[in-house]
Amino acid sequence: MDKKITVTQPQLPPLDEFTSLLREIWDSKWITNNGSFHRALEQALCDYLKVPYVSLFTNGTLPLITALQALNITGEVITTPYSFVATTHSLWWNGIKPVFVDIDPRTGNIDPERIEAAITLRTTAIMPVHVYGKPCDTERIQAIADKYGLRVIYDAAHAFGVEVNGESILNAGDLSTLSFHATKVYNTIEGGALVMHDAKMKQRIDYLKNFGFAGETEVVAPGINSKMDEIRAAYGLLNLRQVDSAIEARHQVAIRYREALRDVAGITFFDDMPGVRHNYSYFPIFVDAEKYGISRDELYERMKSRGVYGRRYFYPLISEFATYRGLESARPSNLPEAHRMADSVICLPMHHELSEEDIDRIIDLIVK
Ligand code: T4K
């Protein structure tokens, strides 16, 4: 029986160190609501990510919903269908109509050249995704936003630690959101964050994630409860120390995959982008059935039958789910590139603990 290899595996902090932090939390009897570990993790993340302000959340979906609230976004928002469904769900939860725009096949990200054609009088914002951690064309997107007076909220769930020419990608746009889910490069089990540019916005978001409380007796907005607790903040502080080595280990896996798969007919993948510090959060390959000989799904099932569990992120497209497929912008003819990518993708196993043997097994399955 082959050993099961999953698409990813969470990085866990050293258990003895975590136990000793748990003891501190137990002694303090302060377990949530902006405690000392929460404050320490926010500061540590600002330092690590090179961003001015971070507000921690309990997962990566609530920051999206809260970002839209914080900026009073209404009407229509232009977004990508090629993402995890949480991106568009955040619009739905705010009563906002998503307007899907096709992707650029060179990156998998929203194609800036197609954004202007989708803008209407009701458009108030753009919500792009740095899919697989590959940076969007933030300059072009900002130029369009400035021209039409739109806000930009980046779903940066995959982009922890990604930098372009030494600057964090999280500084682009009005707000960026992060996910620290167990399956991410950096995890706090469940968790997430909003990254903002100024103290006033940080204050507003801190109120919104705590029911809107601005003091013991004052509620300034209909906020929600999405605070991170002390236990996960402590876990996150420990995990932050290992994230660089995890990214480097993933980088080595990407190098091996690329070397082995570069000349396989019908298999393509993304190369690193110049000037970008990548985080190797995912390793998608794209299967051209005609050139490769079998379809994406046949390869996917073959891998599974041999214990290698890749994932078809992001198939089906968000625009194909029942909630969204009736929208005018969800028509497949509007999204040909996104469909092509969704129909050909397999994300190969990618994490810091893949052994040489595991990688060889995965490569053998694809090459043969
Ligand atoms: N925006 C974007 C662009 C996103 O991709 C996501 C989430 C969000 C927003 C929302 O963020 P969160 O609210 O989730 O923080 C996973 C994750 O649940 C989800 O966080 C992620 N994106 C999405 C792309 O993938 P599943 O349903 O594929 O996960 P699951 O449970 O099948 O796990 C995948 C594999 O990971 C397992 O087969 C084995 C391994 N695994 C998983 C867990 C949970 C472990 O080894 N240990 C574990 O504890 O959604």
Short mmCIF file of C-alpha atoms and ligand atoms in Angstrom, two decimals:
data_model
loop_
_atom_site.label_atom_id
_atom_site.label_comp_id
_atom_site.label_asym_id
_atom_site.label_seq_id
_atom_site.Cartn_x
_atom_site.Cartn_y
_atom_site.Cartn_z
CA MET A 1 0.00 0.00 0.00
CA ASP A 2 1.47 3.36 -1.08
CA LYS A 3 1.86 6.05 1.60
CA LYS A 4 -0.82 8.73 1.22
CA ILE A 5 0.55 12.10 0.07
CA THR A 6 -1.87 14.99 0.54
CA VAL A 7 -1.88 18.32 -1.29
CA THR A 8 -0.59 20.05 1.80
CA GLN A 9 0.17 19.54 5.46
CA PRO A 10 0.14 22.13 8.22
CA GLN A 11 3.34 23.30 9.83
CA LEU A 12 3.04 22.89 13.61
CA PRO A 13 5.02 24.79 16.24
CA PRO A 14 7.31 22.82 18.60
CA LEU A 15 4.96 21.19 21.12
CA ASP A 16 7.09 21.88 24.21
CA GLU A 17 7.29 25.60 23.43
CA PHE A 18 3.57 25.74 22.72
CA THR A 19 2.85 23.97 26.01
CA SER A 20 4.89 26.51 27.89
CA LEU A 21 2.96 29.39 26.26
CA LEU A 22 -0.29 27.62 27.12
CA ARG A 23 0.83 27.56 30.74
CA GLU A 24 1.38 31.33 30.59
CA ILE A 25 -2.11 31.81 29.18
CA TRP A 26 -3.59 29.54 31.86
CA ASP A 27 -1.79 31.51 34.58
CA SER A 28 -2.93 34.86 33.19
CA LYS A 29 -6.55 33.74 32.78
CA TRP A 30 -6.80 36.11 29.79
CA ILE A 31 -7.80 33.93 26.86
CA THR A 32 -9.28 36.23 24.20
CA ASN A 33 -10.33 39.86 23.42
CA ASN A 34 -7.13 41.66 22.45
CA GLY A 35 -4.84 39.96 24.96
CA SER A 36 -1.07 40.22 25.10
CA PHE A 37 -0.40 37.40 22.60
CA HIS A 38 -2.88 38.94 20.17
CA ARG A 39 -1.11 42.30 20.40
CA ALA A 40 2.32 40.67 20.13
CA LEU A 41 1.32 38.71 17.01
CA GLU A 42 -0.09 41.81 15.31
CA GLN A 43 3.24 43.59 15.88
CA ALA A 44 5.31 40.57 14.83
CA LEU A 45 3.31 40.27 11.62
CA CYS A 46 3.76 43.99 10.83
CA ASP A 47 7.52 43.48 11.20
CA TYR A 48 7.69 40.24 9.23
CA LEU A 49 5.37 41.33 6.43
CA LYS A 50 6.77 44.90 6.22
CA VAL A 51 3.33 46.48 6.55
CA PRO A 52 2.22 49.35 8.81
CA TYR A 53 -0.92 47.86 10.44
CA VAL A 54 -2.40 44.39 10.89
CA SER A 55 -5.69 43.41 12.50
CA LEU A 56 -6.01 39.72 13.40
CA PHE A 57 -9.15 37.74 12.61
CA THR A 58 -10.52 34.33 13.43
CA ASN A 59 -10.32 33.09 9.81
CA GLY A 60 -9.63 34.42 6.30
CA THR A 61 -13.26 34.90 5.24
CA LEU A 62 -14.37 37.41 7.87
CA PRO A 63 -11.64 39.93 6.91
CA LEU A 64 -13.11 40.00 3.38
CA ILE A 65 -16.62 40.60 4.70
CA THR A 66 -15.34 43.22 7.16
CA ALA A 67 -13.18 45.02 4.57
CA LEU A 68 -16.29 45.61 2.46
CA GLN A 69 -18.11 46.92 5.54
CA ALA A 70 -15.24 49.15 6.57
CA LEU A 71 -15.15 50.85 3.17
CA ASN A 72 -18.98 51.01 2.87
CA ILE A 73 -18.89 49.11 -0.42
CA THR A 74 -22.28 48.69 -2.13
CA GLY A 75 -23.71 48.02 -5.61
CA GLU A 76 -21.40 46.01 -7.87
CA VAL A 77 -17.86 44.78 -7.32
CA ILE A 78 -15.60 43.51 -10.08
CA THR A 79 -13.89 40.26 -9.18
CA THR A 80 -12.38 37.04 -10.50
CA PRO A 81 -14.16 33.70 -10.87
CA TYR A 82 -10.83 31.87 -10.47
CA SER A 83 -10.54 31.69 -6.69
CA PHE A 84 -11.83 29.93 -3.61
CA VAL A 85 -15.55 30.52 -3.18
CA ALA A 86 -15.04 32.64 -0.03
CA THR A 87 -13.94 35.58 -2.21
CA THR A 88 -17.34 35.96 -3.88
CA HIS A 89 -19.29 34.82 -0.82
CA SER A 90 -17.96 37.90 1.00
CA LEU A 91 -19.78 40.06 -1.57
CA TRP A 92 -22.97 38.04 -1.23
CA TRP A 93 -22.91 38.43 2.56
CA ASN A 94 -22.83 42.22 2.04
CA GLY A 95 -25.67 42.24 -0.50
CA ILE A 96 -23.23 43.23 -3.26
CA LYS A 97 -23.51 41.97 -6.84
CA PRO A 98 -20.33 40.26 -8.05
CA VAL A 99 -19.30 41.05 -11.62
CA PHE A 100 -16.91 38.42 -12.96
CA VAL A 101 -14.06 39.41 -15.25
CA ASP A 102 -11.87 36.90 -17.08
CA ILE A 103 -8.31 36.10 -16.05
CA ASP A 104 -4.93 36.54 -17.67
CA PRO A 105 -3.74 33.01 -18.52
CA ARG A 106 -0.15 34.04 -17.86
CA THR A 107 -0.85 34.51 -14.14
CA GLY A 108 -4.31 33.17 -13.31
CA ASN A 109 -5.17 36.63 -11.91
CA ILE A 110 -7.91 39.02 -13.05
CA ASP A 111 -6.99 40.50 -16.43
CA PRO A 112 -6.65 44.27 -15.94
CA GLU A 113 -7.27 44.83 -19.65
CA ARG A 114 -10.84 43.57 -19.21
CA ILE A 115 -11.79 45.49 -16.08
CA GLU A 116 -12.84 48.78 -17.64
CA ALA A 117 -15.42 47.13 -19.90
CA ALA A 118 -17.14 45.69 -16.80
CA ILE A 119 -17.46 49.03 -14.94
CA THR A 120 -20.99 50.45 -14.64
CA LEU A 121 -22.52 53.35 -12.70
CA ARG A 122 -23.09 50.91 -9.83
CA THR A 123 -19.47 49.73 -9.59
CA THR A 124 -17.82 50.78 -6.32
CA ALA A 125 -14.80 48.50 -5.99
CA ILE A 126 -12.51 45.86 -7.45
CA MET A 127 -11.72 42.67 -5.52
CA PRO A 128 -8.78 40.90 -7.19
CA VAL A 129 -7.05 37.79 -5.80
CA HIS A 130 -3.30 37.12 -5.87
CA VAL A 131 -4.08 33.57 -6.85
CA TYR A 132 -1.51 30.94 -5.75
CA GLY A 133 0.38 33.93 -4.29
CA LYS A 134 1.27 35.29 -7.75
CA PRO A 135 1.07 39.08 -7.57
CA CYS A 136 -1.64 40.86 -9.55
CA ASP A 137 -0.73 43.76 -11.81
CA THR A 138 -1.36 46.16 -8.92
CA GLU A 139 -0.16 49.27 -10.76
CA ARG A 140 -2.54 48.79 -13.66
CA ILE A 141 -5.43 47.93 -11.32
CA GLN A 142 -4.75 51.02 -9.20
CA ALA A 143 -4.66 53.24 -12.30
CA ILE A 144 -8.13 51.99 -13.30
CA ALA A 145 -9.43 52.39 -9.74
CA ASP A 146 -8.12 55.96 -9.58
CA LYS A 147 -9.61 56.84 -12.96
CA TYR A 148 -13.11 55.68 -11.92
CA GLY A 149 -12.95 56.45 -8.17
CA LEU A 150 -13.12 52.79 -7.13
CA ARG A 151 -11.78 51.06 -4.01
CA VAL A 152 -9.50 48.04 -4.28
CA ILE A 153 -9.61 45.19 -1.77
CA TYR A 154 -7.09 42.42 -2.44
CA ASP A 155 -7.87 38.89 -1.38
CA ALA A 156 -4.30 38.03 -0.48
CA ALA A 157 -5.20 34.74 1.25
CA HIS A 158 -2.41 32.99 -0.71
CA ALA A 159 0.13 35.81 -0.64
CA PHE A 160 1.69 35.65 2.82
CA GLY A 161 5.22 37.07 2.58
CA VAL A 162 5.08 37.77 -1.14
CA GLU A 163 7.12 40.80 -2.17
CA VAL A 164 7.67 42.67 -5.43
CA ASN A 165 11.02 44.44 -5.72
CA GLY A 166 11.44 44.20 -1.94
CA GLU A 167 8.02 45.65 -1.11
CA SER A 168 5.16 43.66 0.37
CA ILE A 169 2.35 43.00 -2.07
CA LEU A 170 0.04 43.55 0.92
CA ASN A 171 0.62 47.30 0.71
CA ALA A 172 -1.24 47.52 -2.60
CA GLY A 173 -4.84 48.74 -2.83
CA ASP A 174 -6.99 50.06 0.03
CA LEU A 175 -6.99 46.86 2.08
CA SER A 176 -5.59 43.33 1.80
CA THR A 177 -6.84 40.20 3.52
CA LEU A 178 -4.89 37.13 4.63
CA SER A 179 -5.87 33.58 5.57
CA PHE A 180 -3.93 31.63 8.19
CA HIS A 181 -5.90 28.42 7.68
CA ALA A 182 -4.14 25.12 8.42
CA THR A 183 -3.57 24.57 4.69
CA LYS A 184 -1.70 27.86 4.19
CA VAL A 185 2.04 28.59 4.10
CA TYR A 186 1.67 30.27 7.50
CA ASN A 187 -1.08 28.97 9.76
CA THR A 188 -2.67 29.71 13.12
CA ILE A 189 -4.95 26.62 12.73
CA GLU A 190 -7.85 28.86 11.68
CA GLY A 191 -7.07 32.55 11.39
CA GLY A 192 -6.65 35.52 9.15
CA ALA A 193 -5.92 39.24 9.06
CA LEU A 194 -6.60 42.55 7.43
CA VAL A 195 -3.69 44.75 6.39
CA MET A 196 -4.29 48.50 6.25
CA HIS A 197 -2.34 51.72 5.68
CA ASP A 198 -3.36 53.93 8.60
CA ALA A 199 -4.22 53.94 12.28
CA LYS A 200 -7.73 55.29 11.72
CA MET A 201 -8.67 52.35 9.49
CA LYS A 202 -7.07 49.92 11.95
CA GLN A 203 -9.24 51.42 14.70
CA ARG A 204 -12.38 51.12 12.60
CA ILE A 205 -11.65 47.51 11.74
CA ASP A 206 -10.79 46.64 15.34
CA TYR A 207 -14.23 48.01 16.31
CA LEU A 208 -15.96 46.10 13.50
CA LYS A 209 -14.44 42.76 14.49
CA ASN A 210 -15.62 43.28 18.09
CA PHE A 211 -19.37 43.92 17.55
CA GLY A 212 -18.68 47.61 16.83
CA PHE A 213 -17.73 48.36 20.45
CA ALA A 214 -15.69 51.54 20.85
CA GLY A 215 -15.62 51.33 24.65
CA GLU A 216 -17.66 49.69 27.36
CA THR A 217 -20.95 51.38 26.50
CA GLU A 218 -20.57 52.69 22.96
CA VAL A 219 -21.32 50.78 19.76
CA VAL A 220 -20.33 52.71 16.63
CA ALA A 221 -21.35 50.21 13.92
CA PRO A 222 -23.09 46.85 13.47
CA GLY A 223 -19.88 44.89 13.87
CA ILE A 224 -19.40 41.15 14.01
CA ASN A 225 -17.40 38.89 16.30
CA SER A 226 -14.28 37.75 14.49
CA LYS A 227 -11.54 38.11 17.08
CA MET A 228 -8.58 35.74 17.27
CA ASP A 229 -8.12 34.14 20.69
CA GLU A 230 -4.93 34.04 22.76
CA ILE A 231 -4.22 30.35 22.16
CA ARG A 232 -4.08 30.69 18.40
CA ALA A 233 -2.16 33.97 18.66
CA ALA A 234 0.49 32.21 20.79
CA TYR A 235 0.61 29.33 18.29
CA GLY A 236 0.97 31.91 15.51
CA LEU A 237 3.89 33.64 17.23
CA LEU A 238 5.78 30.34 17.38
CA ASN A 239 4.94 29.43 13.80
CA LEU A 240 6.17 32.77 12.49
CA ARG A 241 9.70 31.75 13.48
CA GLN A 242 9.58 28.78 11.11
CA VAL A 243 7.89 30.34 8.12
CA ASP A 244 11.09 31.30 6.28
CA SER A 245 12.42 27.76 6.44
CA ALA A 246 9.03 26.43 5.31
CA ILE A 247 9.05 28.75 2.29
CA GLU A 248 12.61 27.70 1.45
CA ALA A 249 11.67 24.01 1.69
CA ARG A 250 8.72 24.64 -0.65
CA HIS A 251 11.02 26.52 -3.03
CA GLN A 252 13.22 23.42 -3.27
CA VAL A 253 10.15 21.29 -4.06
CA ALA A 254 9.17 23.75 -6.83
CA ILE A 255 12.69 23.54 -8.29
CA ARG A 256 12.48 19.72 -8.38
CA TYR A 257 9.04 19.75 -9.99
CA ARG A 258 10.12 22.24 -12.63
CA GLU A 259 13.30 20.35 -13.52
CA ALA A 260 11.43 17.09 -13.91
CA LEU A 261 8.34 18.35 -15.71
CA ARG A 262 9.74 21.04 -18.02
CA ASP A 263 10.01 18.73 -21.01
CA VAL A 264 6.88 16.67 -20.49
CA ALA A 265 4.63 17.27 -23.51
CA GLY A 266 1.23 18.65 -22.54
CA ILE A 267 2.21 19.71 -18.99
CA THR A 268 2.83 23.38 -18.25
CA PHE A 269 3.33 25.38 -15.06
CA PHE A 270 4.22 28.88 -13.89
CA ASP A 271 7.80 30.00 -13.55
CA ASP A 272 8.95 32.54 -10.98
CA MET A 273 8.28 36.16 -11.88
CA PRO A 274 11.27 38.54 -12.04
CA GLY A 275 11.73 40.67 -8.90
CA VAL A 276 9.17 38.65 -6.92
CA ARG A 277 9.76 36.88 -3.62
CA HIS A 278 7.36 33.96 -4.04
CA ASN A 279 6.00 31.88 -1.17
CA TYR A 280 5.37 28.67 -3.17
CA SER A 281 2.00 28.26 -1.53
CA TYR A 282 0.72 26.08 -4.39
CA PHE A 283 2.24 24.30 -7.36
CA PRO A 284 -0.42 24.17 -10.10
CA ILE A 285 0.24 22.24 -13.30
CA PHE A 286 -1.94 22.51 -16.40
CA VAL A 287 -2.75 19.45 -18.50
CA ASP A 288 -3.33 19.75 -22.23
CA ALA A 289 -5.12 16.45 -22.87
CA GLU A 290 -4.30 16.34 -26.59
CA LYS A 291 -0.58 16.77 -26.13
CA TYR A 292 -0.31 14.79 -22.88
CA GLY A 293 -2.36 11.84 -24.04
CA ILE A 294 -4.86 11.65 -21.17
CA SER A 295 -7.19 14.24 -19.66
CA ARG A 296 -6.64 16.27 -16.52
CA ASP A 297 -9.27 14.21 -14.70
CA GLU A 298 -7.71 10.93 -15.80
CA LEU A 299 -4.34 12.05 -14.47
CA TYR A 300 -5.97 13.32 -11.27
CA GLU A 301 -7.72 9.97 -10.69
CA ARG A 302 -4.60 8.01 -11.59
CA MET A 303 -2.62 9.97 -9.00
CA LYS A 304 -5.32 9.42 -6.40
CA SER A 305 -5.44 5.69 -7.05
CA ARG A 306 -1.72 5.64 -6.24
CA GLY A 307 -2.17 7.60 -3.01
CA VAL A 308 -1.18 11.06 -4.34
CA TYR A 309 -3.91 13.55 -3.49
CA GLY A 310 -3.49 16.67 -5.60
CA ARG A 311 -6.40 19.12 -5.74
CA ARG A 312 -8.17 20.85 -8.63
CA TYR A 313 -7.97 24.36 -7.16
CA PHE A 314 -9.99 26.19 -8.63
CA TYR A 315 -12.42 23.87 -10.34
CA PRO A 316 -15.32 24.43 -10.70
CA LEU A 317 -15.08 28.19 -11.17
CA ILE A 318 -17.00 30.26 -8.63
CA SER A 319 -19.20 31.49 -11.48
CA GLU A 320 -20.38 27.88 -12.00
CA PHE A 321 -21.83 27.46 -8.48
CA ALA A 322 -25.62 27.64 -8.17
CA THR A 323 -25.60 30.93 -6.24
CA TYR A 324 -23.75 32.75 -9.01
CA ARG A 325 -24.29 31.02 -12.34
CA GLY A 326 -27.43 33.04 -13.17
CA LEU A 327 -25.43 36.28 -13.26
CA GLU A 328 -24.89 37.83 -16.67
CA SER A 329 -21.12 38.00 -16.07
CA ALA A 330 -21.01 34.28 -15.16
CA ARG A 331 -21.67 33.17 -18.76
CA PRO A 332 -18.85 30.83 -19.87
CA SER A 333 -18.45 32.90 -23.06
CA ASN A 334 -17.47 35.85 -20.82
CA LEU A 335 -14.81 33.78 -19.03
CA PRO A 336 -13.03 31.58 -21.59
CA GLU A 337 -9.55 31.80 -20.05
CA ALA A 338 -10.83 31.05 -16.55
CA HIS A 339 -12.67 28.00 -17.87
CA ARG A 340 -9.58 26.77 -19.70
CA MET A 341 -7.50 27.06 -16.54
CA ALA A 342 -10.12 25.50 -14.26
CA ASP A 343 -10.51 22.57 -16.67
CA SER A 344 -6.80 21.83 -16.89
CA VAL A 345 -5.40 22.48 -13.40
CA ILE A 346 -4.07 20.10 -10.79
CA CYS A 347 -2.29 21.52 -7.75
CA LEU A 348 0.48 19.09 -6.89
CA PRO A 349 1.32 18.29 -3.28
CA MET A 350 3.31 21.20 -1.89
CA HIS A 351 4.53 21.50 1.68
CA HIS A 352 7.65 21.69 3.81
CA GLU A 353 7.72 17.99 4.73
CA LEU A 354 7.62 16.37 1.30
CA SER A 355 10.53 13.91 1.19
CA GLU A 356 12.76 13.25 -1.83
CA GLU A 357 10.98 9.92 -2.12
CA ASP A 358 7.54 11.56 -2.11
CA ILE A 359 8.60 14.02 -4.81
CA ASP A 360 10.05 11.24 -6.96
CA ARG A 361 6.83 9.25 -6.63
CA ILE A 362 4.72 12.23 -7.70
CA ILE A 363 7.00 13.05 -10.62
CA ASP A 364 7.08 9.41 -11.79
CA LEU A 365 3.29 9.32 -11.90
CA ILE A 366 3.18 12.37 -14.18
CA VAL A 367 6.18 11.62 -16.36
CA LYS A 368 5.13 8.04 -17.12
N1 T4K B 1 -9.74 33.54 -0.19
C1 T4K B 1 -9.02 32.60 -0.84
C2 T4K B 1 -8.40 32.94 -2.14
C3 T4K B 1 -8.86 31.33 -0.27
O1 T4K B 1 -8.17 30.38 -0.93
C4 T4K B 1 -9.45 31.05 0.99
C5 T4K B 1 -9.34 29.74 1.58
C6 T4K B 1 -10.18 32.08 1.62
C7 T4K B 1 -10.30 33.33 1.01
C8 T4K B 1 -10.85 31.88 2.95
O2 T4K B 1 -9.93 31.68 3.98
P1 T4K B 1 -10.35 30.83 5.32
O3 T4K B 1 -11.66 31.38 5.78
O4 T4K B 1 -10.43 29.37 4.90
O5 T4K B 1 -9.23 31.12 6.27
C9 T4K B 1 -8.98 24.69 1.84
C10 T4K B 1 -9.06 25.64 3.01
O6 T4K B 1 -10.06 25.27 3.95
C11 T4K B 1 -9.24 27.06 2.65
O7 T4K B 1 -8.69 27.83 3.71
C12 T4K B 1 -8.50 27.45 1.38
N2 T4K B 1 -8.74 28.79 0.96
C13 T4K B 1 -8.86 26.49 0.25
C14 T4K B 1 -8.13 26.83 -1.03
O8 T4K B 1 -8.47 25.19 0.64
P2 T4K B 1 -10.26 22.47 1.35
O9 T4K B 1 -11.69 22.16 1.52
O10 T4K B 1 -9.61 22.14 0.06
O11 T4K B 1 -9.37 21.85 2.54
P3 T4K B 1 -9.23 20.34 3.01
O12 T4K B 1 -9.82 20.20 4.36
O13 T4K B 1 -9.70 19.42 1.95
O14 T4K B 1 -7.66 20.20 3.17
C15 T4K B 1 -6.78 20.01 2.07
C16 T4K B 1 -5.71 19.02 2.48
O15 T4K B 1 -4.88 19.57 3.48
C17 T4K B 1 -6.21 17.73 3.09
O16 T4K B 1 -6.48 16.80 2.12
C18 T4K B 1 -5.07 17.29 3.96
C19 T4K B 1 -4.43 18.58 4.38
N3 T4K B 1 -4.80 18.96 5.74
C20 T4K B 1 -5.90 19.74 5.95
C21 T4K B 1 -6.27 20.11 7.22
C22 T4K B 1 -7.48 20.97 7.46
C23 T4K B 1 -4.02 18.50 6.79
O17 T4K B 1 -3.04 17.76 6.58
N4 T4K B 1 -4.37 18.89 8.06
C24 T4K B 1 -5.45 19.68 8.32
O18 T4K B 1 -5.69 20.03 9.50
O19 T4K B 1 -10.19 24.05 1.61
#
